[in-house]
PDB file of C-alpha atoms in Angstrom:
ATOM      1  CA  MET A   1      21.417   6.770  -0.044  1.00  0.00           C
ATOM      2  CA  LYS A   2      18.053   5.025  -0.305  1.00  0.00           C
ATOM      3  CA  LYS A   3      15.775   5.554  -3.294  1.00  0.00           C
ATOM      4  CA  ASN A   4      12.807   7.819  -2.508  1.00  0.00           C
ATOM      5  CA  SER A   5      10.490   6.641  -5.310  1.00  0.00           C
ATOM      6  CA  PHE A   6       9.871   3.425  -7.253  1.00  0.00           C
ATOM      7  CA  THR A   7       8.532   2.747 -10.737  1.00  0.00           C
ATOM      8  CA  TYR A   8       6.137  -0.029 -11.702  1.00  0.00           C
ATOM      9  CA  ASP A   9       9.017  -2.147 -13.027  1.00  0.00           C
ATOM     10  CA  GLU A  10      10.880  -1.760  -9.727  1.00  0.00           C
ATOM     11  CA  LEU A  11       7.731  -2.814  -7.826  1.00  0.00           C
ATOM     12  CA  ILE A  12       7.502  -5.927 -10.032  1.00  0.00           C
ATOM     13  CA  SER A  13      11.163  -6.591  -9.228  1.00  0.00           C
ATOM     14  CA  CYS A  14      10.216  -6.427  -5.537  1.00  0.00           C
ATOM     15  CA  GLY A  15       7.368  -8.899  -6.154  1.00  0.00           C
ATOM     16  CA  ASN A  16       9.873 -11.272  -7.759  1.00  0.00           C
ATOM     17  CA  GLY A  17      12.104 -11.085  -4.662  1.00  0.00           C
ATOM     18  CA  GLU A  18      14.869  -9.123  -6.374  1.00  0.00           C
ATOM     19  CA  LEU A  19      14.669  -5.791  -4.531  1.00  0.00           C
ATOM     20  CA  PHE A  20      15.297  -6.719  -0.881  1.00  0.00           C
ATOM     21  CA  GLY A  21      16.961 -10.094  -1.452  1.00  0.00           C
ATOM     22  CA  PRO A  22      15.908 -13.733  -1.021  1.00  0.00           C
ATOM     23  CA  GLY A  23      13.632 -14.481   1.919  1.00  0.00           C
ATOM     24  CA  ASN A  24      12.842 -10.813   2.540  1.00  0.00           C
ATOM     25  CA  ALA A  25       9.841  -8.546   1.993  1.00  0.00           C
ATOM     26  CA  LYS A  26       8.081  -8.887  -1.349  1.00  0.00           C
ATOM     27  CA  LEU A  27       5.128  -7.089  -2.830  1.00  0.00           C
ATOM     28  CA  PRO A  28       2.395  -9.231  -4.349  1.00  0.00           C
ATOM     29  CA  LEU A  29       2.457  -9.493  -8.117  1.00  0.00           C
ATOM     30  CA  PRO A  30      -0.433  -8.371 -10.345  1.00  0.00           C
ATOM     31  CA  PRO A  31      -3.333  -8.541 -10.129  1.00  0.00           C
ATOM     32  CA  MET A  32      -2.933  -8.201  -6.324  1.00  0.00           C
ATOM     33  CA  LEU A  33      -0.343  -5.423  -6.511  1.00  0.00           C
ATOM     34  CA  MET A  34      -2.592  -2.466  -5.755  1.00  0.00           C
ATOM     35  CA  PHE A  35      -0.453   0.484  -6.866  1.00  0.00           C
ATOM     36  CA  ASP A  36       1.505   1.416  -9.987  1.00  0.00           C
ATOM     37  CA  ARG A  37       4.262   3.462  -8.386  1.00  0.00           C
ATOM     38  CA  ILE A  38       5.580   4.759  -5.090  1.00  0.00           C
ATOM     39  CA  THR A  39       5.959   8.491  -5.575  1.00  0.00           C
ATOM     40  CA  GLU A  40       7.536   9.250  -2.202  1.00  0.00           C
ATOM     41  CA  ILE A  41       9.115   7.271   0.609  1.00  0.00           C
ATOM     42  CA  ASN A  42      10.968   8.922   3.474  1.00  0.00           C
ATOM     43  CA  GLU A  43      12.443   7.707   6.727  1.00  0.00           C
ATOM     44  CA  ASP A  44      11.989  10.617   9.123  1.00  0.00           C
ATOM     45  CA  ASN A  45       8.978  12.728   8.170  1.00  0.00           C
ATOM     46  CA  GLY A  46       5.194  12.269   8.274  1.00  0.00           C
ATOM     47  CA  THR A  47       2.729  13.026  11.041  1.00  0.00           C
ATOM     48  CA  PHE A  48       4.740  11.103  13.647  1.00  0.00           C
ATOM     49  CA  ASN A  49       8.232  11.854  12.232  1.00  0.00           C
ATOM     50  CA  LYS A  50       8.760   8.094  11.807  1.00  0.00           C
ATOM     51  CA  GLY A  51       8.525   7.999   7.998  1.00  0.00           C
ATOM     52  CA  SER A  52       5.911   8.196   5.271  1.00  0.00           C
ATOM     53  CA  LEU A  53       4.968   6.818   1.874  1.00  0.00           C
ATOM     54  CA  LYS A  54       2.796   7.938  -1.012  1.00  0.00           C
ATOM     55  CA  ALA A  55       1.768   5.650  -3.849  1.00  0.00           C
ATOM     56  CA  GLU A  56      -0.651   5.781  -6.772  1.00  0.00           C
ATOM     57  CA  LEU A  57      -2.858   3.460  -8.784  1.00  0.00           C
ATOM     58  CA  ASP A  58      -4.096   4.485 -12.217  1.00  0.00           C
ATOM     59  CA  ILE A  59      -7.712   3.393 -12.626  1.00  0.00           C
ATOM     60  CA  LYS A  60      -8.541   1.742 -15.932  1.00  0.00           C
ATOM     61  CA  GLU A  61     -12.047   0.543 -16.794  1.00  0.00           C
ATOM     62  CA  ASP A  62     -10.777  -2.986 -17.468  1.00  0.00           C
ATOM     63  CA  LEU A  63      -9.233  -3.642 -14.039  1.00  0.00           C
ATOM     64  CA  TRP A  64     -10.015  -7.224 -12.998  1.00  0.00           C
ATOM     65  CA  PHE A  65     -12.254  -6.459 -10.018  1.00  0.00           C
ATOM     66  CA  PHE A  66     -14.694  -4.265 -11.948  1.00  0.00           C
ATOM     67  CA  ASP A  67     -16.044  -7.318 -13.841  1.00  0.00           C
ATOM     68  CA  CYS A  68     -16.991  -9.230 -10.698  1.00  0.00           C
ATOM     69  CA  HIS A  69     -17.614  -6.594  -8.011  1.00  0.00           C
ATOM     70  CA  PHE A  70     -20.476  -6.012  -8.834  1.00  0.00           C
ATOM     71  CA  LYS A  71     -22.197  -7.058 -12.062  1.00  0.00           C
ATOM     72  CA  GLU A  72     -23.535  -3.859 -13.671  1.00  0.00           C
ATOM     73  CA  ASP A  73     -22.437  -1.870 -10.577  1.00  0.00           C
ATOM     74  CA  PRO A  74     -18.607  -1.884 -10.777  1.00  0.00           C
ATOM     75  CA  VAL A  75     -16.720  -0.689  -7.717  1.00  0.00           C
ATOM     76  CA  MET A  76     -13.240  -1.446  -6.365  1.00  0.00           C
ATOM     77  CA  PRO A  77     -13.591  -3.594  -3.231  1.00  0.00           C
ATOM     78  CA  GLY A  78     -12.687  -1.612  -0.128  1.00  0.00           C
ATOM     79  CA  CYS A  79     -10.594  -4.525   1.119  1.00  0.00           C
ATOM     80  CA  LEU A  80      -8.217  -3.996  -1.826  1.00  0.00           C
ATOM     81  CA  GLY A  81      -7.552  -0.428  -0.715  1.00  0.00           C
ATOM     82  CA  LEU A  82      -6.902  -1.719   2.789  1.00  0.00           C
ATOM     83  CA  ASP A  83      -4.574  -4.382   1.396  1.00  0.00           C
ATOM     84  CA  ALA A  84      -2.684  -1.707  -0.560  1.00  0.00           C
ATOM     85  CA  MET A  85      -2.000   0.113   2.699  1.00  0.00           C
ATOM     86  CA  TRP A  86      -0.691  -3.094   4.315  1.00  0.00           C
ATOM     87  CA  GLN A  87       1.443  -3.704   1.207  1.00  0.00           C
ATOM     88  CA  LEU A  88       2.987  -0.244   1.611  1.00  0.00           C
ATOM     89  CA  VAL A  89       3.750  -0.698   5.319  1.00  0.00           C
ATOM     90  CA  GLY A  90       5.499  -4.003   4.539  1.00  0.00           C
ATOM     91  CA  PHE A  91       7.414  -2.384   1.678  1.00  0.00           C
ATOM     92  CA  TYR A  92       8.553   0.380   4.045  1.00  0.00           C
ATOM     93  CA  LEU A  93       9.916  -2.165   6.538  1.00  0.00           C
ATOM     94  CA  GLY A  94      11.863  -3.907   3.753  1.00  0.00           C
ATOM     95  CA  TRP A  95      13.072  -0.563   2.393  1.00  0.00           C
ATOM     96  CA  LEU A  96      14.511   0.220   5.832  1.00  0.00           C
ATOM     97  CA  GLY A  97      16.604  -2.960   5.490  1.00  0.00           C
ATOM     98  CA  ASN A  98      14.697  -5.170   7.906  1.00  0.00           C
ATOM     99  CA  PRO A  99      14.826  -8.911   7.110  1.00  0.00           C
ATOM    100  CA  GLY A 100      11.924 -11.334   6.855  1.00  0.00           C
ATOM    101  CA  LYS A 101       8.760 -12.123   4.930  1.00  0.00           C
ATOM    102  CA  GLY A 102       5.913  -9.661   5.298  1.00  0.00           C
ATOM    103  CA  ARG A 103       2.461 -10.479   6.665  1.00  0.00           C
ATOM    104  CA  ALA A 104      -0.468  -8.239   7.554  1.00  0.00           C
ATOM    105  CA  LEU A 105      -1.219  -8.491  11.268  1.00  0.00           C
ATOM    106  CA  GLY A 106      -4.255  -6.279  11.700  1.00  0.00           C
ATOM    107  CA  VAL A 107      -5.792  -2.835  11.810  1.00  0.00           C
ATOM    108  CA  SER A 108      -7.742  -1.191  14.606  1.00  0.00           C
ATOM    109  CA  THR A 109     -10.123   1.104  12.699  1.00  0.00           C
ATOM    110  CA  VAL A 110     -11.133   1.384   9.043  1.00  0.00           C
ATOM    111  CA  LYS A 111     -13.613   3.942   7.717  1.00  0.00           C
ATOM    112  CA  PHE A 112     -15.024   4.045   4.192  1.00  0.00           C
ATOM    113  CA  THR A 113     -16.537   7.396   3.209  1.00  0.00           C
ATOM    114  CA  GLY A 114     -16.373   7.012  -0.576  1.00  0.00           C
ATOM    115  CA  GLU A 115     -15.636   4.530  -3.315  1.00  0.00           C
ATOM    116  CA  VAL A 116     -13.514   3.900  -6.393  1.00  0.00           C
ATOM    117  CA  LEU A 117     -15.718   3.717  -9.470  1.00  0.00           C
ATOM    118  CA  GLN A 118     -14.652   3.336 -13.097  1.00  0.00           C
ATOM    119  CA  ASN A 119     -14.811   7.107 -13.653  1.00  0.00           C
ATOM    120  CA  VAL A 120     -12.045   7.710 -11.079  1.00  0.00           C
ATOM    121  CA  ARG A 121      -8.690   8.350 -12.756  1.00  0.00           C
ATOM    122  CA  ASN A 122      -6.243   8.083  -9.854  1.00  0.00           C
ATOM    123  CA  VAL A 123      -6.123   6.498  -6.406  1.00  0.00           C
ATOM    124  CA  ARG A 124      -3.505   7.848  -4.010  1.00  0.00           C
ATOM    125  CA  TYR A 125      -2.393   6.144  -0.816  1.00  0.00           C
ATOM    126  CA  GLU A 126      -0.707   8.036   2.004  1.00  0.00           C
ATOM    127  CA  ILE A 127       0.918   6.171   4.881  1.00  0.00           C
ATOM    128  CA  ASP A 128       2.289   7.748   8.053  1.00  0.00           C
ATOM    129  CA  MET A 129       4.481   5.394  10.044  1.00  0.00           C
ATOM    130  CA  LYS A 130       3.883   5.506  13.796  1.00  0.00           C
ATOM    131  CA  LYS A 131       6.383   2.968  15.086  1.00  0.00           C
ATOM    132  CA  VAL A 132       8.830   0.283  13.990  1.00  0.00           C
ATOM    133  CA  MET A 133       9.615  -2.352  16.623  1.00  0.00           C
ATOM    134  CA  ALA A 134      11.785  -5.464  16.566  1.00  0.00           C
ATOM    135  CA  PRO A 135      10.675  -7.753  19.417  1.00  0.00           C
ATOM    136  CA  GLY A 136      12.534 -11.055  19.367  1.00  0.00           C
ATOM    137  CA  GLY A 137      13.929 -10.505  15.891  1.00  0.00           C
ATOM    138  CA  THR A 138      10.536 -10.010  14.229  1.00  0.00           C
ATOM    139  CA  THR A 139      10.074  -6.500  12.814  1.00  0.00           C
ATOM    140  CA  VAL A 140       6.634  -4.953  13.293  1.00  0.00           C
ATOM    141  CA  GLY A 141       5.461  -1.703  11.735  1.00  0.00           C
ATOM    142  CA  LEU A 142       2.489   0.351  12.882  1.00  0.00           C
ATOM    143  CA  ALA A 143       1.028   3.098  10.668  1.00  0.00           C
ATOM    144  CA  ASN A 144      -2.006   5.179   9.813  1.00  0.00           C
ATOM    145  CA  GLY A 145      -3.194   5.413   6.227  1.00  0.00           C
ATOM    146  CA  LEU A 146      -5.476   7.376   3.927  1.00  0.00           C
ATOM    147  CA  VAL A 147      -6.859   6.595   0.480  1.00  0.00           C
ATOM    148  CA  PHE A 148      -7.881   9.317  -1.973  1.00  0.00           C
ATOM    149  CA  ALA A 149      -9.910   8.970  -5.191  1.00  0.00           C
ATOM    150  CA  ASP A 150      -9.052  11.879  -7.491  1.00  0.00           C
ATOM    151  CA  ASP A 151      -7.880  13.863  -4.432  1.00  0.00           C
ATOM    152  CA  LYS A 152     -11.036  13.187  -2.373  1.00  0.00           C
ATOM    153  CA  LYS A 153     -10.389  11.270   0.866  1.00  0.00           C
ATOM    154  CA  ILE A 154     -12.434   8.049   0.775  1.00  0.00           C
ATOM    155  CA  TYR A 155     -10.849   5.642   3.308  1.00  0.00           C
ATOM    156  CA  SER A 156      -8.897   5.976   6.511  1.00  0.00           C
ATOM    157  CA  ALA A 157      -7.187   3.298   8.576  1.00  0.00           C
ATOM    158  CA  GLU A 158      -5.633   3.529  12.016  1.00  0.00           C
ATOM    159  CA  ASN A 159      -2.955   1.245  13.398  1.00  0.00           C
ATOM    160  CA  LEU A 160      -2.213  -0.779  10.286  1.00  0.00           C
ATOM    161  CA  LYS A 161       0.073  -3.517  11.585  1.00  0.00           C
ATOM    162  CA  VAL A 162       2.521  -5.522   9.453  1.00  0.00           C
ATOM    163  CA  GLY A 163       5.254  -7.931  10.535  1.00  0.00           C
ATOM    164  CA  LEU A 164       8.391  -9.228   8.851  1.00  0.00           C
ATOM    165  CA  PHE A 165       9.091 -12.782   9.943  1.00  0.00           C
ATOM    166  CA  LYS A 166      12.376 -14.672   9.553  1.00  0.00           C
ATOM    167  CA  GLN A 167      11.651 -18.257   8.555  1.00  0.00           C
TER     168      GLN A 167
END
């Protein structure tokens, strides 16, 4: 029986290569780890019945990117929210038991309709897996994702693509 949620310490364990084993999917370590916990991960639900994930990031005023993006106008870079969604797709592929090191491969459409400012308390990511393929031994995941700031949808991404590569 696979775990259906992961704590911050378990995510750090993944970043250190301890969760899925040597040479397999890892999350980045802080400060590039863009969520504090995975609250839900399932193999056969979601919009496409191919699996889904939900994760959260607690916003603190002293997060590293607020100091530099932008001076006296702090906002979380949109690319970090996009990276969080790629991180989650890669984590999902590793969680399924697929071997290899994860790499983002692309996204077809990204829309930003809001932003994460210092007054936001919680960012939630929702990923709906569309497809998992294994051409030639490389595992590729395709998913759609949403980002919410205090329950308001602020980003959407279609066809997030992540691969796990055996090296």
